[in-house]
Amino acid sequence: MAESAAPIGVFDSGVGGLSVLREIRQRLHHESLLYLADSAHVPYGEKSPEYIRERCRVIAAFLVERGAKALVLACNTATAAGINELREHYPQLPIIGMEPAVKPAALATRSGVVGVLATTGTLKSARFAALLDRFAADVRVITQPCPGLVERIEAGDLDSAELSAMLLAWVEPLLEQGCDTLILGCTHYPFIRPLLATLIPGDIRLIDTGAAVARHLGERLAERQLFSIGEASHRFYCSGDPRRMARVLPILWGGNGVVEFFAN
Ligand code: DGL
């Protein structure tokens, strides 16, 4: 089989995409990874699609210049706004995006009511509307934007009393309406999954897409014979304060890493 030791480029508005990067590392442990946190521009969720598309263009160009053999948009909001344009611009490159797990949730629900926690940008997008049309014809889907949640997670708050109160205010109305399945439709949210699980009944399912994205990435690399068999390296870039990101890496990535400044 042919091989490629080139890295995989992964990005998000901030540290949320590390939840996806962990899944990629676990599944594809020979792959070298470049991760870019666009922290100077977080949150994407409240910004216009044009603004996010411009960020996608700049970041993709940087990762491709550093030799990325594939790109992963580890961000539901950036996927909704920018993946079509990136795929047009880089037709040869495997480009993997994320979308809220509506299909698995529609299959999993027994009550027929599914809640989606995601950013305003994701929930307002045409891509999300198309996803509902395709997979949610037989279930009721209730959407809940969570403004302010990404900023809390970026600041390293994964378990405060204030955060618990915010989560309850969003989630309780969904449960009262019969949701038995909640979609974590933003890559930051898996980091508050342990807290959320303590706030809701144990039989409510929480679904996210990080593992599915890693699996899909593996399939795309296999199709093109792009697997790496060598030793993996992991590099981190950040458009915000690299020291701040380096401080949260041990918690969110499970290891230390040097974070370089991405001046753009
Ligand atoms: N983590 C991102 C997502 O999956 C974006 C969060 C944000 O910057 O608002 O949607």
Short mmCIF file of C-alpha atoms and ligand atoms in Angstrom, two decimals:
data_model
loop_
_atom_site.label_atom_id
_atom_site.label_comp_id
_atom_site.label_asym_id
_atom_site.label_seq_id
_atom_site.Cartn_x
_atom_site.Cartn_y
_atom_site.Cartn_z
CA MET A 1 0.00 0.00 0.00
CA ALA A 2 1.25 3.52 -0.78
CA GLU A 3 1.80 5.73 2.21
CA SER A 4 2.10 9.37 3.07
CA ALA A 5 3.85 10.69 6.13
CA ALA A 6 2.34 14.13 5.50
CA PRO A 7 0.24 15.51 8.35
CA ILE A 8 -3.52 15.92 8.63
CA GLY A 9 -4.63 19.53 9.16
CA VAL A 10 -7.40 20.03 11.71
CA PHE A 11 -8.97 23.31 12.82
CA ASP A 12 -11.67 24.88 14.93
CA SER A 13 -12.55 28.34 16.26
CA GLY A 14 -10.70 27.40 19.44
CA VAL A 15 -9.96 24.39 21.61
CA GLY A 16 -13.27 22.60 20.94
CA GLY A 17 -11.85 20.69 18.00
CA LEU A 18 -9.42 18.98 20.39
CA SER A 19 -12.38 16.72 21.25
CA VAL A 20 -12.21 15.53 17.63
CA LEU A 21 -8.42 15.49 17.52
CA ARG A 22 -8.41 13.06 20.46
CA GLU A 23 -10.66 10.69 18.52
CA ILE A 24 -8.37 10.96 15.48
CA ARG A 25 -5.28 10.24 17.59
CA GLN A 26 -6.99 7.23 19.14
CA ARG A 27 -8.11 5.73 15.83
CA LEU A 28 -5.21 6.78 13.57
CA HIS A 29 -2.26 6.82 15.92
CA HIS A 30 0.39 6.77 13.19
CA GLU A 31 -0.87 10.02 11.68
CA SER A 32 0.93 13.30 12.28
CA LEU A 33 -1.49 16.08 13.17
CA LEU A 34 -1.46 19.85 12.78
CA TYR A 35 -4.10 21.54 14.92
CA LEU A 36 -5.03 25.19 14.57
CA ALA A 37 -7.19 26.97 17.15
CA ASP A 38 -8.52 30.24 15.72
CA SER A 39 -8.85 31.65 19.22
CA ALA A 40 -8.48 35.29 18.17
CA HIS A 41 -11.79 34.87 16.33
CA VAL A 42 -13.75 32.64 18.73
CA PRO A 43 -16.72 32.24 18.94
CA TYR A 44 -17.67 31.48 15.34
CA GLY A 45 -21.22 30.69 16.40
CA GLU A 46 -22.41 34.29 16.53
CA LYS A 47 -20.49 35.49 13.42
CA SER A 48 -21.70 35.81 9.83
CA PRO A 49 -21.17 32.99 7.31
CA GLU A 50 -19.03 35.38 5.19
CA TYR A 51 -16.74 36.07 8.13
CA ILE A 52 -16.33 32.35 8.84
CA ARG A 53 -15.73 31.53 5.16
CA GLU A 54 -12.87 34.04 5.14
CA ARG A 55 -11.36 32.40 8.24
CA CYS A 56 -11.69 28.98 6.57
CA ARG A 57 -9.86 30.27 3.48
CA VAL A 58 -6.96 31.72 5.50
CA ILE A 59 -6.57 28.69 7.77
CA ALA A 60 -6.87 26.10 5.00
CA ALA A 61 -4.19 27.92 2.97
CA PHE A 62 -1.87 27.84 5.99
CA LEU A 63 -2.41 24.12 6.67
CA VAL A 64 -2.03 23.19 3.00
CA GLU A 65 1.16 25.22 2.82
CA ARG A 66 2.46 23.12 5.72
CA GLY A 67 1.87 20.00 3.67
CA ALA A 68 -1.50 18.77 4.96
CA LYS A 69 -2.65 15.71 2.97
CA ALA A 70 -6.22 16.07 4.30
CA LEU A 71 -8.23 18.70 6.17
CA VAL A 72 -10.70 18.21 9.00
CA LEU A 73 -13.06 21.04 9.89
CA ALA A 74 -13.42 20.06 13.55
CA CYS A 75 -16.20 22.59 13.88
CA ASN A 76 -19.88 22.29 13.02
CA THR A 77 -20.24 26.04 12.50
CA ALA A 78 -17.29 26.30 10.07
CA THR A 79 -18.51 23.22 8.19
CA ALA A 80 -21.96 24.75 7.75
CA ALA A 81 -20.52 28.02 6.42
CA GLY A 82 -17.34 27.04 4.62
CA ILE A 83 -16.85 23.43 3.59
CA ASN A 84 -18.43 23.70 0.12
CA GLU A 85 -16.13 26.54 -0.85
CA LEU A 86 -13.03 24.73 0.48
CA ARG A 87 -13.94 21.59 -1.45
CA GLU A 88 -14.27 23.64 -4.63
CA HIS A 89 -10.95 25.32 -3.99
CA TYR A 90 -9.03 22.10 -3.15
CA PRO A 91 -10.72 19.43 -5.29
CA GLN A 92 -7.85 16.94 -4.84
CA LEU A 93 -7.75 17.13 -1.05
CA PRO A 94 -9.91 14.95 1.23
CA ILE A 95 -11.86 17.50 3.31
CA ILE A 96 -13.92 16.13 6.18
CA GLY A 97 -16.51 18.21 8.03
CA MET A 98 -18.79 17.80 11.02
CA GLU A 99 -22.52 18.06 11.38
CA PRO A 100 -24.86 17.47 14.31
CA ALA A 101 -25.64 13.76 14.68
CA VAL A 102 -29.27 13.99 13.57
CA LYS A 103 -29.30 10.64 11.77
CA PRO A 104 -28.02 8.52 14.69
CA ALA A 105 -30.22 10.45 17.11
CA ALA A 106 -33.34 9.85 14.98
CA LEU A 107 -32.52 6.13 15.00
CA ALA A 108 -31.80 6.08 18.75
CA THR A 109 -34.78 8.00 20.16
CA ARG A 110 -37.64 6.02 21.67
CA SER A 111 -39.79 9.00 22.63
CA GLY A 112 -39.53 10.43 19.11
CA VAL A 113 -38.27 13.76 20.46
CA VAL A 114 -34.63 14.82 19.94
CA GLY A 115 -32.90 17.94 21.28
CA VAL A 116 -30.01 19.64 19.48
CA LEU A 117 -27.56 21.83 21.40
CA ALA A 118 -25.44 23.80 18.93
CA THR A 119 -24.33 27.29 18.00
CA THR A 120 -26.71 29.83 16.52
CA GLY A 121 -24.72 29.72 13.25
CA THR A 122 -25.08 25.95 12.89
CA LEU A 123 -28.78 25.95 13.71
CA LYS A 124 -29.55 28.79 11.28
CA SER A 125 -27.60 27.24 8.39
CA ALA A 126 -29.04 25.81 5.18
CA ARG A 127 -26.88 22.74 5.75
CA PHE A 128 -28.63 22.00 9.05
CA ALA A 129 -32.07 22.53 7.46
CA ALA A 130 -31.11 20.02 4.75
CA LEU A 131 -29.95 17.55 7.41
CA LEU A 132 -33.35 17.73 9.12
CA ASP A 133 -35.14 17.26 5.81
CA ARG A 134 -33.09 14.17 5.08
CA PHE A 135 -33.06 12.38 8.42
CA ALA A 136 -35.65 13.81 10.78
CA ALA A 137 -38.92 13.33 8.90
CA ASP A 138 -40.27 10.91 11.53
CA VAL A 139 -39.08 12.60 14.72
CA ARG A 140 -39.62 15.93 16.42
CA VAL A 141 -36.39 17.93 16.66
CA ILE A 142 -36.13 20.81 19.13
CA THR A 143 -33.12 23.09 18.68
CA GLN A 144 -31.41 25.02 21.46
CA PRO A 145 -28.61 27.53 20.80
CA CYS A 146 -26.18 27.92 23.70
CA PRO A 147 -24.66 31.43 23.47
CA GLY A 148 -21.82 31.94 25.94
CA LEU A 149 -21.08 28.23 26.43
CA VAL A 150 -18.11 28.14 24.04
CA GLU A 151 -16.51 31.12 25.81
CA ARG A 152 -16.82 29.33 29.18
CA ILE A 153 -15.16 26.19 27.82
CA GLU A 154 -12.42 28.27 26.18
CA ALA A 155 -11.76 29.81 29.60
CA GLY A 156 -11.32 26.33 31.07
CA ASP A 157 -14.61 26.25 32.98
CA LEU A 158 -15.88 22.69 32.70
CA ASP A 159 -17.69 22.29 36.01
CA SER A 160 -18.63 25.52 37.84
CA ALA A 161 -21.96 26.15 39.54
CA GLU A 162 -22.68 28.97 37.04
CA LEU A 163 -22.06 26.60 34.15
CA SER A 164 -24.41 24.02 35.68
CA ALA A 165 -27.12 26.66 35.96
CA MET A 166 -26.65 27.67 32.30
CA LEU A 167 -26.86 24.07 31.14
CA LEU A 168 -29.97 23.36 33.18
CA ALA A 169 -31.72 26.43 31.79
CA TRP A 170 -31.14 25.11 28.25
CA VAL A 171 -31.73 21.43 28.84
CA GLU A 172 -34.66 21.28 31.27
CA PRO A 173 -37.19 22.68 28.78
CA LEU A 174 -36.06 20.05 26.26
CA LEU A 175 -36.56 17.24 28.76
CA GLU A 176 -39.97 18.64 29.75
CA GLN A 177 -40.98 18.36 26.10
CA GLY A 178 -40.07 14.67 26.04
CA CYS A 179 -36.52 14.63 24.61
CA ASP A 180 -34.77 11.36 25.42
CA THR A 181 -31.79 12.02 23.13
CA LEU A 182 -29.61 15.13 23.12
CA ILE A 183 -27.21 15.93 20.31
CA LEU A 184 -24.01 17.76 21.25
CA GLY A 185 -23.79 19.68 17.97
CA CYS A 186 -20.66 21.70 18.68
CA THR A 187 -17.18 20.26 19.14
CA HIS A 188 -16.65 22.21 22.36
CA TYR A 189 -19.56 20.49 24.08
CA PRO A 190 -18.09 16.99 24.59
CA PHE A 191 -15.83 18.63 27.19
CA ILE A 192 -18.85 19.42 29.38
CA ARG A 193 -20.43 16.01 28.80
CA PRO A 194 -19.37 14.70 32.26
CA LEU A 195 -21.01 17.72 33.95
CA LEU A 196 -24.14 17.50 31.80
CA ALA A 197 -24.47 13.81 32.60
CA THR A 198 -24.70 14.66 36.31
CA LEU A 199 -27.53 17.13 35.67
CA ILE A 200 -29.91 14.94 33.66
CA PRO A 201 -31.55 11.54 34.19
CA GLY A 202 -29.24 8.61 33.42
CA ASP A 203 -31.43 7.26 30.61
CA ILE A 204 -31.07 10.39 28.42
CA ARG A 205 -28.67 9.68 25.54
CA LEU A 206 -25.95 12.18 24.69
CA ILE A 207 -24.62 11.89 21.14
CA ASP A 208 -21.66 13.59 19.46
CA THR A 209 -19.83 12.97 16.21
CA GLY A 210 -16.10 13.02 17.03
CA ALA A 211 -15.61 9.24 16.74
CA ALA A 212 -17.64 9.08 13.51
CA VAL A 213 -15.50 11.80 11.97
CA ALA A 214 -12.28 9.95 12.87
CA ARG A 215 -13.71 6.78 11.31
CA HIS A 216 -14.74 8.64 8.17
CA LEU A 217 -11.30 10.27 7.91
CA GLY A 218 -9.70 6.82 8.13
CA GLU A 219 -11.91 5.57 5.29
CA ARG A 220 -11.01 8.53 3.09
CA LEU A 221 -7.28 8.03 3.72
CA ALA A 222 -7.61 4.33 2.93
CA GLU A 223 -9.43 5.03 -0.37
CA ARG A 224 -6.55 7.23 -1.49
CA GLN A 225 -3.81 5.12 0.04
CA LEU A 226 -2.70 8.00 2.19
CA PHE A 227 -2.11 6.22 5.50
CA SER A 228 1.05 6.97 7.40
CA ILE A 229 2.97 4.11 8.97
CA GLY A 230 5.70 6.11 10.65
CA GLU A 231 5.98 7.84 13.97
CA ALA A 232 3.40 10.53 14.58
CA SER A 233 4.08 14.14 15.57
CA HIS A 234 1.55 16.64 16.90
CA ARG A 235 1.87 20.39 16.32
CA PHE A 236 -0.39 23.12 17.64
CA TYR A 237 -1.03 26.63 16.36
CA CYS A 238 -3.18 29.34 17.86
CA SER A 239 -4.23 32.77 16.57
CA GLY A 240 -4.91 33.91 20.15
CA ASP A 241 -2.61 33.58 23.17
CA PRO A 242 -0.47 30.43 22.71
CA ARG A 243 0.39 30.33 26.44
CA ARG A 244 -3.26 30.18 27.34
CA MET A 245 -3.81 27.29 24.96
CA ALA A 246 -0.70 25.50 26.25
CA ARG A 247 -2.18 25.71 29.77
CA VAL A 248 -5.42 23.91 28.82
CA LEU A 249 -3.77 21.29 26.58
CA PRO A 250 -3.04 18.82 29.41
CA ILE A 251 -6.73 18.85 30.37
CA LEU A 252 -8.36 18.92 26.92
CA TRP A 253 -5.75 17.01 24.88
CA GLY A 254 -4.35 14.85 27.64
CA GLY A 255 -0.75 15.87 27.07
CA ASN A 256 1.61 18.80 26.84
CA GLY A 257 2.50 20.46 23.58
CA VAL A 258 4.30 23.46 22.19
CA VAL A 259 1.80 25.98 20.81
CA GLU A 260 3.01 28.31 18.06
CA PHE A 261 1.45 31.67 17.30
CA PHE A 262 -0.50 31.88 14.05
CA ALA A 263 -0.36 35.56 13.12
CA ASN A 264 -3.36 35.94 10.87
N1 DGL B 1 -16.64 24.32 18.04
C1 DGL B 1 -17.41 24.94 17.04
C2 DGL B 1 -18.56 24.11 16.54
O1 DGL B 1 -18.44 22.90 16.49
C3 DGL B 1 -17.65 26.42 17.07
C4 DGL B 1 -17.92 27.08 18.36
C5 DGL B 1 -17.91 28.59 18.23
O2 DGL B 1 -16.82 29.12 17.99
O3 DGL B 1 -18.97 29.22 18.37
O4 DGL B 1 -19.57 24.60 16.14
#
